[in-house]
Coordinates of C-alpha atoms in Angstrom, one line a residue:
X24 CA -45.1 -62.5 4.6
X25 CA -46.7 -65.7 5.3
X26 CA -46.1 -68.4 8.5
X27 CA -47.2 -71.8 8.4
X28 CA -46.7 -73.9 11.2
X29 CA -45.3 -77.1 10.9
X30 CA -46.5 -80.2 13.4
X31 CA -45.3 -79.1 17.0
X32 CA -43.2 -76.2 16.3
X33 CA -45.1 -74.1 18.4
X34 CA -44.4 -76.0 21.3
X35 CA -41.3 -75.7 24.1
X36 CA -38.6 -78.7 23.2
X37 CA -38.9 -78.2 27.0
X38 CA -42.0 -79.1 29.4
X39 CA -43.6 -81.2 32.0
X40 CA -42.0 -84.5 32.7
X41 CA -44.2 -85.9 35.4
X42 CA -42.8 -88.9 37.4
X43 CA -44.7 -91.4 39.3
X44 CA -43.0 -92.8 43.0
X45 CA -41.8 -95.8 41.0
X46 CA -39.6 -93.5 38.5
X47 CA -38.3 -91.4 41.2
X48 CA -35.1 -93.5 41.7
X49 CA -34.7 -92.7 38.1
X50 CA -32.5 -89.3 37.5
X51 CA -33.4 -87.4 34.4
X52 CA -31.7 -86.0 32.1
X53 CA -31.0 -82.4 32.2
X54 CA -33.5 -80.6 30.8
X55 CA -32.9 -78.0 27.9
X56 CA -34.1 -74.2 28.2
X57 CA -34.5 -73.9 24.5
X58 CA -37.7 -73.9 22.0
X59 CA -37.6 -75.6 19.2
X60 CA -39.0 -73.7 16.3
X61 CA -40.6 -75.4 12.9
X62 CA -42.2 -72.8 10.2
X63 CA -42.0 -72.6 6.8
X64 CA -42.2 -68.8 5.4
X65 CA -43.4 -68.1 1.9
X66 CA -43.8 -64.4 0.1
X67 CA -47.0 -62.4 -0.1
X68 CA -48.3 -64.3 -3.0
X69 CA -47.5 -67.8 -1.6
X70 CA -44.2 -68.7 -2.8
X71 CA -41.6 -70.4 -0.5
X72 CA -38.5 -67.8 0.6
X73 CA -35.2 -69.3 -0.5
X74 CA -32.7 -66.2 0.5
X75 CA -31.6 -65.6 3.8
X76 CA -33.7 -64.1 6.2
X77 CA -33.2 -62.6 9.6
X78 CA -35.9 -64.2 12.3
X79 CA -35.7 -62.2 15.9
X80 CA -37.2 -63.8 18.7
X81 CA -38.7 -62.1 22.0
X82 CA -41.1 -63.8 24.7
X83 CA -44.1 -61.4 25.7
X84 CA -46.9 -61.5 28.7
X85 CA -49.6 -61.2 26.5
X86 CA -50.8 -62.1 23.2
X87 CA -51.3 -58.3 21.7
X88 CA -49.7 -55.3 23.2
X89 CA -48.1 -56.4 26.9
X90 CA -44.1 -55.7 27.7
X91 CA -41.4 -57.9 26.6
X92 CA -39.9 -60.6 29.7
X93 CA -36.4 -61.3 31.0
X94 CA -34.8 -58.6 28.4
X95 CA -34.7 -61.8 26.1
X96 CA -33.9 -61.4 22.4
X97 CA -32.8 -63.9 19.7
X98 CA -31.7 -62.9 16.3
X99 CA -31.1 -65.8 14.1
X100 CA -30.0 -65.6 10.2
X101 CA -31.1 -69.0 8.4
X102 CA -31.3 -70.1 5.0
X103 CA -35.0 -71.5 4.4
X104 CA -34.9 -75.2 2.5
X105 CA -38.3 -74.3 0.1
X106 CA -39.4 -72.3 2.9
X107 CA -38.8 -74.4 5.4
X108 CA -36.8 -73.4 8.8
X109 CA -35.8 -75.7 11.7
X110 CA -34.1 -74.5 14.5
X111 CA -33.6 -73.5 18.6
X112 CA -33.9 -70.4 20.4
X113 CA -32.4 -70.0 23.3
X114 CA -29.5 -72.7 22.0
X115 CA -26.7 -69.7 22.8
X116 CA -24.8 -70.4 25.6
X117 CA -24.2 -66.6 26.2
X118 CA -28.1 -66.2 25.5
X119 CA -30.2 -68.6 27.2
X120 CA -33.9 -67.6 28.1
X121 CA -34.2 -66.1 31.3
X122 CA -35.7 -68.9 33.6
X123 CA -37.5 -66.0 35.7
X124 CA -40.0 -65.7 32.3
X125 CA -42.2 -68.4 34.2
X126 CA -41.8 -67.8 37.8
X127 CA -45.8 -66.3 37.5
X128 CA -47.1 -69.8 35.8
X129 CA -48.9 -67.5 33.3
X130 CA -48.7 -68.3 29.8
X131 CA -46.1 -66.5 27.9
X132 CA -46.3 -65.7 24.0
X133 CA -44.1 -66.2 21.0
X134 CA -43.3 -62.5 19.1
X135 CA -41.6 -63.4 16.0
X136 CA -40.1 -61.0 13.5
X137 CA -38.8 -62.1 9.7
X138 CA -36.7 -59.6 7.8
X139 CA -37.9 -56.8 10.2
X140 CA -42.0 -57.9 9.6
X141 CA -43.5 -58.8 13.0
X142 CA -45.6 -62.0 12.3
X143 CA -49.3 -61.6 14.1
X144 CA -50.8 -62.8 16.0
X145 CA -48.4 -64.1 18.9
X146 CA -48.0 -67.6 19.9
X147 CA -49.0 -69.1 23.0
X148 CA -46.2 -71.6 24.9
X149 CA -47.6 -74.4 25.4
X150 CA -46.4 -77.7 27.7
X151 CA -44.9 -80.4 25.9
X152 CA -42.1 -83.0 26.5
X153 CA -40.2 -81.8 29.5
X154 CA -40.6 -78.4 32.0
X155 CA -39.2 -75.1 32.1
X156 CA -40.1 -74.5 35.9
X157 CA -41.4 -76.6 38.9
X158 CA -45.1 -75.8 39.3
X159 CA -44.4 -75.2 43.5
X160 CA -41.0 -74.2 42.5
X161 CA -39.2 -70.9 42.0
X162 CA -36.0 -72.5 40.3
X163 CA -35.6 -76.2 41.0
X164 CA -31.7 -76.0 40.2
X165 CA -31.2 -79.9 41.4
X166 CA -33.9 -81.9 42.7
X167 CA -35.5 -85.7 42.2
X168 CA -39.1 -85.6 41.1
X169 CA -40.2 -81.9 39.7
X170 CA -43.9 -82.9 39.4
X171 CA -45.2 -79.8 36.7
X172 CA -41.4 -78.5 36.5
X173 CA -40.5 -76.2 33.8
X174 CA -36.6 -75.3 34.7
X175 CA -35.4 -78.3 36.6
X176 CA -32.0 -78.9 35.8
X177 CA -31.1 -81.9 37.5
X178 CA -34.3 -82.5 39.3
X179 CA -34.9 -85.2 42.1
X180 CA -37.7 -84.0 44.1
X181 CA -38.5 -80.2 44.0
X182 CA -41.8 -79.7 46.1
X183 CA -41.1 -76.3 47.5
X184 CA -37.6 -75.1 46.4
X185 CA -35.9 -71.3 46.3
X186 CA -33.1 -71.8 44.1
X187 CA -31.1 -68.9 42.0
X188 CA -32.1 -67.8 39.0
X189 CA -29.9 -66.9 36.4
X190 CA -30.8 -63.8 34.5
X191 CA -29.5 -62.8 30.4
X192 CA -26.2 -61.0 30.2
X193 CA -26.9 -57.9 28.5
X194 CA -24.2 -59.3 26.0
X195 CA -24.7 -62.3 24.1
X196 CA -22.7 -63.9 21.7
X197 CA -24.6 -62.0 18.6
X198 CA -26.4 -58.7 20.8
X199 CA -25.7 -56.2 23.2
X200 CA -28.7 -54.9 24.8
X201 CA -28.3 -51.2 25.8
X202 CA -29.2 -50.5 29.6
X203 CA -31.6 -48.5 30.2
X204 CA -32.2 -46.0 33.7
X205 CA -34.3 -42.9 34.4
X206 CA -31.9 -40.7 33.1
X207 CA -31.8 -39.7 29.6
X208 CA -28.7 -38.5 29.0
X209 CA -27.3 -41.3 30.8
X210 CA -28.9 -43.7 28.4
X211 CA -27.4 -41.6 25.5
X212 CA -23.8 -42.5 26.7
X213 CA -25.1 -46.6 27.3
X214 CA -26.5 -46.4 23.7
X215 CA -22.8 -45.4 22.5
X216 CA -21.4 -47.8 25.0
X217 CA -23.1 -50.9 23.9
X218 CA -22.5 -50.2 19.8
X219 CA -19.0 -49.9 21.0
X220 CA -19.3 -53.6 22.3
X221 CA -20.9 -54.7 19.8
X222 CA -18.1 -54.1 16.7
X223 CA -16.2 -56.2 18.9
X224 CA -18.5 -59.3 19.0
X225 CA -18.1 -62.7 17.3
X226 CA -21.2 -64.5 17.0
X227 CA -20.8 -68.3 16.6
X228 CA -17.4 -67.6 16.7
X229 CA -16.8 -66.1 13.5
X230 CA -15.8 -62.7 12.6
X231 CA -19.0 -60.3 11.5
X232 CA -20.3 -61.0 8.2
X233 CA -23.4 -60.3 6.4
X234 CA -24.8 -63.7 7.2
X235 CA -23.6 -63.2 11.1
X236 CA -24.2 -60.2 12.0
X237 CA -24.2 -58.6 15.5
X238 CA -27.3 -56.4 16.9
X239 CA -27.4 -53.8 19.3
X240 CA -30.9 -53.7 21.1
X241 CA -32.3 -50.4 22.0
X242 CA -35.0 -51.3 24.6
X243 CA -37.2 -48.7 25.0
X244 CA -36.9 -45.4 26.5
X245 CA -35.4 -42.2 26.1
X246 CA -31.9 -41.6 24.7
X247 CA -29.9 -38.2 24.8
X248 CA -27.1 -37.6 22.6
X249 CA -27.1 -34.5 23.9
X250 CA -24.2 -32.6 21.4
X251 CA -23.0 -36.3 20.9
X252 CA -23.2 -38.9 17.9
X253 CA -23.6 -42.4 17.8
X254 CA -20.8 -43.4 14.5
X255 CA -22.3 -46.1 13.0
X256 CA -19.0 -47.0 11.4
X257 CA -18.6 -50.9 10.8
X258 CA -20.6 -53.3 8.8
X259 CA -23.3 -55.9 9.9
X260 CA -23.9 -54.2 13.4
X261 CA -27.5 -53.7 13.5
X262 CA -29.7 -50.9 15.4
X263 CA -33.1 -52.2 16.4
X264 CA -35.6 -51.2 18.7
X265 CA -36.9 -53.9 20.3
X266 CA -40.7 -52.5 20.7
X267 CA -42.4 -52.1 17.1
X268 CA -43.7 -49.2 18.4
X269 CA -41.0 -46.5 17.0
X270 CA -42.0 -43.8 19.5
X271 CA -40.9 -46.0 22.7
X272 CA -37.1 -45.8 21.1
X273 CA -36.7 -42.4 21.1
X274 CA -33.2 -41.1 20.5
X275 CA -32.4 -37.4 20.3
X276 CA -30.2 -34.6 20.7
X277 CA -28.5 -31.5 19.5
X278 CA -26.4 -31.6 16.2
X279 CA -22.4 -30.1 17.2
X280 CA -22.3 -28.5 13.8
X281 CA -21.9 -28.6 9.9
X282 CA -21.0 -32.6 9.0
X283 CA -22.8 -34.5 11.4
X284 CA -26.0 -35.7 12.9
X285 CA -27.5 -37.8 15.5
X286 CA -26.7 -40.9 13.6
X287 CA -23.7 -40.9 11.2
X288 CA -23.7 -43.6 9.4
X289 CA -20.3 -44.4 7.1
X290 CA -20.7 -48.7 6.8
X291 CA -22.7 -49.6 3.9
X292 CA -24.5 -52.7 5.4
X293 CA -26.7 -51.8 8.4
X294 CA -30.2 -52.1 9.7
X295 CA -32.1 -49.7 11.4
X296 CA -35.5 -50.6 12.7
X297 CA -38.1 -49.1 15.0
X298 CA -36.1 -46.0 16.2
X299 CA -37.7 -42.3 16.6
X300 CA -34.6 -40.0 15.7
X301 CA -35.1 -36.1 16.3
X302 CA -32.6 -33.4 16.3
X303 CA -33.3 -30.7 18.5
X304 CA -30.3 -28.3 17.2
X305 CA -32.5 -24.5 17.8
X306 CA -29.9 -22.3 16.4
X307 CA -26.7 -21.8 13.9
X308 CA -27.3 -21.4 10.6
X309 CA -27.9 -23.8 7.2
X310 CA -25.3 -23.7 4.3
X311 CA -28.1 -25.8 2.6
X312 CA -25.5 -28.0 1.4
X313 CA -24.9 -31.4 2.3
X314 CA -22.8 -30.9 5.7
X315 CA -26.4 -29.4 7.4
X316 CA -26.2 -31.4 10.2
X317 CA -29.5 -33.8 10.6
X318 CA -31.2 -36.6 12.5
X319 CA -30.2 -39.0 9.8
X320 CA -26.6 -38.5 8.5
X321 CA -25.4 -40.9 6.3
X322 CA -22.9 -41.3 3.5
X323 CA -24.0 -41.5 0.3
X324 CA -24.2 -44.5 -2.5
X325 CA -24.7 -47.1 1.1
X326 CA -26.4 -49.6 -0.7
X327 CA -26.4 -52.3 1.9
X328 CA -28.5 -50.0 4.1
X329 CA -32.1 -51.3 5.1
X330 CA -33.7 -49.2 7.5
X331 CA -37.4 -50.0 8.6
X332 CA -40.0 -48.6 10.6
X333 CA -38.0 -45.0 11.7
X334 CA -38.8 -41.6 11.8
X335 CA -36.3 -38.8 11.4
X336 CA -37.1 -35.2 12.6
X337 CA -35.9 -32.2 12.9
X338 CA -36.9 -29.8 16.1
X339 CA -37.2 -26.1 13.6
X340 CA -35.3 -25.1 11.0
X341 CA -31.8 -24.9 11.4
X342 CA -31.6 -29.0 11.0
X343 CA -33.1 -31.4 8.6
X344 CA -34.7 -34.8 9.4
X345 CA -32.2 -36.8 7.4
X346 CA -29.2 -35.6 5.5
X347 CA -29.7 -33.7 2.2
X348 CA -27.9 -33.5 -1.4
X349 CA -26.8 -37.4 -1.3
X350 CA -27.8 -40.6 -2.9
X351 CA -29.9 -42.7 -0.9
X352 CA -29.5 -46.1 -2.5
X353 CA -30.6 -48.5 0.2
X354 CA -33.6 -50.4 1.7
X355 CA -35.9 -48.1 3.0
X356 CA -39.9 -49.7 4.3
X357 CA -42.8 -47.6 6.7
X358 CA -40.0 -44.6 7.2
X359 CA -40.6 -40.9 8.1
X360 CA -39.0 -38.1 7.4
X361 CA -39.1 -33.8 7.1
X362 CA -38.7 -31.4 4.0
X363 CA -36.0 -32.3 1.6
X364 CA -35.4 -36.1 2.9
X365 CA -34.7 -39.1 0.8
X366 CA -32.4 -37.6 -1.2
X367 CA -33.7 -34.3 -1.8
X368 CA -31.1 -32.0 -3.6
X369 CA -29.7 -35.5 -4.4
X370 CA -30.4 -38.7 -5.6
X371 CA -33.3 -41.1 -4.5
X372 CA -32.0 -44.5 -6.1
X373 CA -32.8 -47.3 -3.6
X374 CA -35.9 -49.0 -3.0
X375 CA -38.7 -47.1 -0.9
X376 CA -41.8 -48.8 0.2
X377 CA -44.9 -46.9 2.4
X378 CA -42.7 -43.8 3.0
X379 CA -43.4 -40.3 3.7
X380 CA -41.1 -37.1 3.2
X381 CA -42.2 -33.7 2.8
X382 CA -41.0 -30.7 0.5
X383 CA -38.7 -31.8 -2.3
X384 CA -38.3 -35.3 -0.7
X385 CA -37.6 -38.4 -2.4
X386 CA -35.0 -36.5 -5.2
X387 CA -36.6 -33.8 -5.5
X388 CA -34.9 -31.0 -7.1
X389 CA -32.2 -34.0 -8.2
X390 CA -33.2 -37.5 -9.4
X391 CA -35.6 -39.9 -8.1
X392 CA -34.4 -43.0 -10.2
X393 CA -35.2 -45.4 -7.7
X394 CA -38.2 -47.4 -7.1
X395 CA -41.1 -46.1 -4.9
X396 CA -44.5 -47.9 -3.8
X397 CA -47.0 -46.3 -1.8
X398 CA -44.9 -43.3 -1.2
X399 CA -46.5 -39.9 -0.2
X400 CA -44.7 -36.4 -0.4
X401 CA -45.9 -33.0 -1.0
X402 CA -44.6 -29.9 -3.4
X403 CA -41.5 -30.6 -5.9
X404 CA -40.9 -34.4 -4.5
X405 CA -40.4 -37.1 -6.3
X406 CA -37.8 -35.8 -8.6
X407 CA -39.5 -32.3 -9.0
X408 CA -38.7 -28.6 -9.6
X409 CA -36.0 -29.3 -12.2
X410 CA -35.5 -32.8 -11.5
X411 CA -35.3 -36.1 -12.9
X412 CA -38.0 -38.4 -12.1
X413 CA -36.6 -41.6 -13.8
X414 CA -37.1 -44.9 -11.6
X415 CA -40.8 -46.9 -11.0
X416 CA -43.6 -45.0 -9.5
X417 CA -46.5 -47.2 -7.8
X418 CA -49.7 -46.0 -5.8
X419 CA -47.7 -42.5 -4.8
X420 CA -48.7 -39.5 -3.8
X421 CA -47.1 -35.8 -4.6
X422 CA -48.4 -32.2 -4.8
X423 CA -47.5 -29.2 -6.9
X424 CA -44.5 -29.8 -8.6
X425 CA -43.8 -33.5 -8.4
X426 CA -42.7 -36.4 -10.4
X427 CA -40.8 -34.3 -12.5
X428 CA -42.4 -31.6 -12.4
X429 CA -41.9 -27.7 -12.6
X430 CA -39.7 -27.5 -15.4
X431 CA -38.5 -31.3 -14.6
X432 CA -38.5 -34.4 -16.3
X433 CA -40.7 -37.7 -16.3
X434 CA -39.4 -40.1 -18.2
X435 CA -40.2 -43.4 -15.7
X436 CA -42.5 -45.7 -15.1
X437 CA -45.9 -43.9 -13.4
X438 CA -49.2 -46.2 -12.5
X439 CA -52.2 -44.9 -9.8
X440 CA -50.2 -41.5 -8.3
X441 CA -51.4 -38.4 -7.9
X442 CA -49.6 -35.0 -8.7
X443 CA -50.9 -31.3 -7.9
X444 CA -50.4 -28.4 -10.4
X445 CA -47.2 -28.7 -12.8
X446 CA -46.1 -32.7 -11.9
X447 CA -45.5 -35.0 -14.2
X448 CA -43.3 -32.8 -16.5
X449 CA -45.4 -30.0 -16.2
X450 CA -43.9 -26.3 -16.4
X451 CA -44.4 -24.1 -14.0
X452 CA -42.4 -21.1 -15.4
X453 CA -40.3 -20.0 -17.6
X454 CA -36.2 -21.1 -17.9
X455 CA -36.8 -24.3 -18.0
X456 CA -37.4 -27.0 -20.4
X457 CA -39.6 -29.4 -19.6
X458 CA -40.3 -33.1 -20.8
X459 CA -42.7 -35.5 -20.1
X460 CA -41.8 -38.6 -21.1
X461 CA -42.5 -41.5 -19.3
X462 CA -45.0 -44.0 -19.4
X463 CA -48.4 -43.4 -17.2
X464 CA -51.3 -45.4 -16.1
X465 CA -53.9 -43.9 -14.3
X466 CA -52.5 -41.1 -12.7
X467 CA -53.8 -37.9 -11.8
X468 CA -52.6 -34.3 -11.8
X469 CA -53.6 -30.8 -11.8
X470 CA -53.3 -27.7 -14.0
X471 CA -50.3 -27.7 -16.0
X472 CA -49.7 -31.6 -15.4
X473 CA -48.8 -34.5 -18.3
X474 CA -46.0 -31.9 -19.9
X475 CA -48.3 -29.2 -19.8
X476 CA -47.7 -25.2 -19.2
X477 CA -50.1 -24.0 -16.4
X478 CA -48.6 -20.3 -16.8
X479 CA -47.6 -17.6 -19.2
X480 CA -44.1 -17.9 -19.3
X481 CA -41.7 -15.3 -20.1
X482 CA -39.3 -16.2 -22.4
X483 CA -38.4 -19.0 -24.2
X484 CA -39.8 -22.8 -23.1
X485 CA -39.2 -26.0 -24.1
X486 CA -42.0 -28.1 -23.2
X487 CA -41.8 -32.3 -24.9
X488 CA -44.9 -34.5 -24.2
X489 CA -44.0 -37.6 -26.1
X490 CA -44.6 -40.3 -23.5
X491 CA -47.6 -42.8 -23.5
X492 CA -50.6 -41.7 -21.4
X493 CA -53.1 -43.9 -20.3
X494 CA -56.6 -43.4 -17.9
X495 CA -54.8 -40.3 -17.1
X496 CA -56.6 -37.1 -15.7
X497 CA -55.3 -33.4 -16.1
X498 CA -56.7 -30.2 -15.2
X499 CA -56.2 -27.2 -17.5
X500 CA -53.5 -27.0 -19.9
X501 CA -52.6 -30.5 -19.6
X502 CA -51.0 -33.0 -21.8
X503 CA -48.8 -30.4 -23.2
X504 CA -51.3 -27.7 -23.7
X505 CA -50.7 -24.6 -22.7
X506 CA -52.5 -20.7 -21.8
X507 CA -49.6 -19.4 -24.5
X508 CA -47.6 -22.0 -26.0
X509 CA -48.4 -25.7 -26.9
X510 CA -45.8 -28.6 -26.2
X511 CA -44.4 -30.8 -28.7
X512 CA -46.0 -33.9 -28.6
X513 CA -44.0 -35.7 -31.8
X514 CA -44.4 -39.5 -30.6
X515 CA -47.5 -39.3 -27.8
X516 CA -49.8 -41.2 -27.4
X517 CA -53.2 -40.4 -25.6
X518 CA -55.4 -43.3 -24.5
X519 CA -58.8 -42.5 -22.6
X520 CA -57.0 -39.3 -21.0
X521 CA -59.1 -36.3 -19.5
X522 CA -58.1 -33.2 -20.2
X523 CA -60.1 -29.7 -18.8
X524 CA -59.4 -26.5 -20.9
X525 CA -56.7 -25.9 -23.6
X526 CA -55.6 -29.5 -22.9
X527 CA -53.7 -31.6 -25.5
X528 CA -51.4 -30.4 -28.0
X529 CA -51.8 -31.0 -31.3
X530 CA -48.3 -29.8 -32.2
X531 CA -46.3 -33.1 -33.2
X532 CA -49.1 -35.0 -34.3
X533 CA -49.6 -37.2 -31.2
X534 CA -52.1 -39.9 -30.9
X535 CA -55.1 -39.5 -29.2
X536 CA -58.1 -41.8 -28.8
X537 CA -61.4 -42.0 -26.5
X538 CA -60.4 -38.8 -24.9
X539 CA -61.7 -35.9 -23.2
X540 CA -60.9 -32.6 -23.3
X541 CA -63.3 -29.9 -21.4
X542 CA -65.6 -32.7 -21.0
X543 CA -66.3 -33.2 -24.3
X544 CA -65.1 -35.9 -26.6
X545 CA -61.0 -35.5 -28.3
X546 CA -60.1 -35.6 -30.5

């Protein structure tokens, strides 16, 4: 994501107004407590966004790290002209910016956040037309001459004035911020509270929609369900932590049983960002079926879900970080989660972007049809141990067992991942027919990988290597080779592939060129 400025859309559309004796007969207007914002936003490689996009406002006390001031938050949906966007913060009557942000007279700093990316670094508030507070004023509420003011209202002279301040509601016409105390379990109960409010909001005045949505703000802190849930049950109200730093939203507790989790999820179009999620359930038993309770418990097939920059966990073994044996069809950028997550025993069919899961995540044992960039796992992921790994694999990491692996099938789209013994279609026992037929671009694997048999099975095996291989590197018994028994490799093709011992099957006929097999040259 890329921020271009545009001429003085950095600057408050309210500043210092200084008046001279002759202009003090003169009353000003009143002044507004709003910034106006200019930018135009354009895509990684330079081209101007055109969709809708979700910008979130937040004023800090310094330009990295710091705390967030006056519990302010502005979430804004716009539709960029070419990129361009023009607008106010701080324009909601039921969300104006605290005017207790400038009672220091330190500079305060501009976090902005499109489509859940915070842009870097912040932005400085600077003084332009008119002033948000009187320099020798607390809050200048009506006055004649506010010399440096920066919230005078009405102002006619403000000097040395004590005024009241009015502070943000923690509801606003499109958020509900959840209040926070020193007691955790408390704060579980205000978490449920203000998602409760928040199904019942109107923003702008129109019912909730994708395009006006309503937000609940978890500030940060620590949040007890305790045996409790928080149902996210209706569409377009969001869950977002308001620091980017996951760990300061921490929300946990103790799964009540089979068929739930610490967030159930049944609405299709949410967003979940910047949460830490753990359930801490110690005892009762798995059915390893898809009612083990878990952090994460959605429904399955929720294609309007985009959850960014969360991590699910799961305190032993008797829970699972998110919910297993389901399709996981959403949105899903910079998440963690435990063994079997992303729709391991199920379906992995949405988009998932700098994730991390460990056993059988990301479809394994199921399908992984989806599309995956700069994904890491470890044994039978990514559509492994039997699996299907189908969809579009990019810069992704698996161990033994992955990408279709151990008795699987890899019939997608592979370029720079890396496999351990038996991925890629490889065959790790017997019972199994295996079939590696995807395409693949420099990828690496281990013994047994590329439709290969690193074992001698027992029994009968189907092994089918007939995709299209290129810069590829096996170990032994790759590319369909095999200690016992060869693959069929009717229809492959071999381009400057490495191979170590008994690689490459000749069975089939497949093509092979500038190749090496036990590093010498092959064919």
């Amino acid at each position: 994501m890329k921020i271009t400025w545009i001429g003085a859309c950095r600057s408050f559309a309210t500043t210092a107004l200084i008046l001279t004796g002759a202009m003090a007969a003169a009353i000003p207007p009143p002044v507004p407590l709003v910034l106006n914002y200019q930018a135009k936003l354009t895509d990684t490689n330079g081209l101007p966004l055109s969709t809708t996009t979700t910008l979130i406002f937040s004023i800090w006390d310094a330009p990295v790290s710091g705390s967030p001031l006056g519990a302010f938050l502005d979430a804004d949906d716009v539709l960029p002209a070419n990129g361009v966007v023009s607008m106010l913060v701080g324009d909601d009557p039921g969300n104006l910016i605290p005017t207790s942000i400038w009672d220091s007279g330190a500079t305060r700093w501009l976090e902005v956040q499109v489509n859940g990316n915070t842009l870097s670094p912040r932005t400085a508030l600077v003084s332009v037309p008119y002033a948000m507070r009187a320099n020798s004023a607390n809050s200048a509420v009506s006055a004649t001459v506010a010399t440096n003011a920066v919230h005078a209202s009405t102002a006619d002279l403000a000097s040395s004035v004590t005024g009241l301040v009015k502070s943000l509601p923690m509801d606003g016409q499109a958020y509900v911020i959840v209040e926070v105390t020193a007691d955790p379990v408390q704060n579980g109960i205000n978490l449920v509270t203000a998602y409760n409010r928040a199904e019942a909001l109107t923003p702008h005045g129109q019912p909730l929609s994708a395009r006006n949505r309503a937000m609940v703000v978890v500030l940060p802190g620590q949040y007890d369900m305790t045996t409790g849930t928080l149902l996210m049950i209706t569409n377009y109200v969001d869950l977002v932590g308001l620091s980017t730093a996951r760990t300061d939203q921490y929300i946990f507790g103790e799964s009540s049983g089979q068929g739930t989790g610490i967030l159930r999820q049944t609405a299709s179009d949410v967003r979940i960002e910047n949460l830490l999620v753990e359930c801490t359930r110690s005892s009762g038993g798995l059915t390893f079926s898809a009612s083990d309770p878990a952090a994460y418990f959605p429904d399955g097939a929720l294609a309007g879900t985009v959850v960014t920059n969360c991590e699910f966990r799961a305190d032993g073994t008797n829970a699972y970080s998110t919910r297993r044996a389901v399709e996981y069809s959403g949105t899903y950028t910079n998440c963690t989660g435990g063994r079997i997550a992303w729709g391991g025993f199920g379906t992995a069919s949405g988009i998932f972007t700098d994730c991390i899961g460990g056993t059988a995540s990301f479809g394994g044992l199921g399908i992984a049809n989806g599309v995956f960039k700069n994904c890491t796992a470890i044994d039978n992921s990514f559509g492994g141990l039997g699996g299907t790994a189908s969809g579009t694999f990019q810069n992704c990491t698996g161990t033994g067992g992955s990408f279709g692996g151990s008795g699987g099938t890899a019939s997608g789209n592979f370029t720079n991942c890396t496999g351990g013994t038996d991925a890629f279609g490889g065959l790790g026992f017997s019972g199994f027919a295996s079939n590696a037929s995807g395409t693949f671009t420099n990828c690496v694997g281990g013994s047994g990988a590329f439709g290969g048999i690193s074992g001698i099975p027992i029994g009968p095996v189907t092994v089918t290597v007939s995709g299209t291989f290129s810069g590829c590197i096996g170990g032994s018994y790759s590319f369909g080779g095999g200690p016992a028994i060869s693959g069929n490799g009717a229809g492959g093709k071999f381009l400057y592939c490495n191979g170590g011992t008994s690689s490459f099957t000749a069975t089939g006929a497949p093509l092979a060129l500038y190749c090496v097999k036990n590093g010498a040259a092959y064919p």
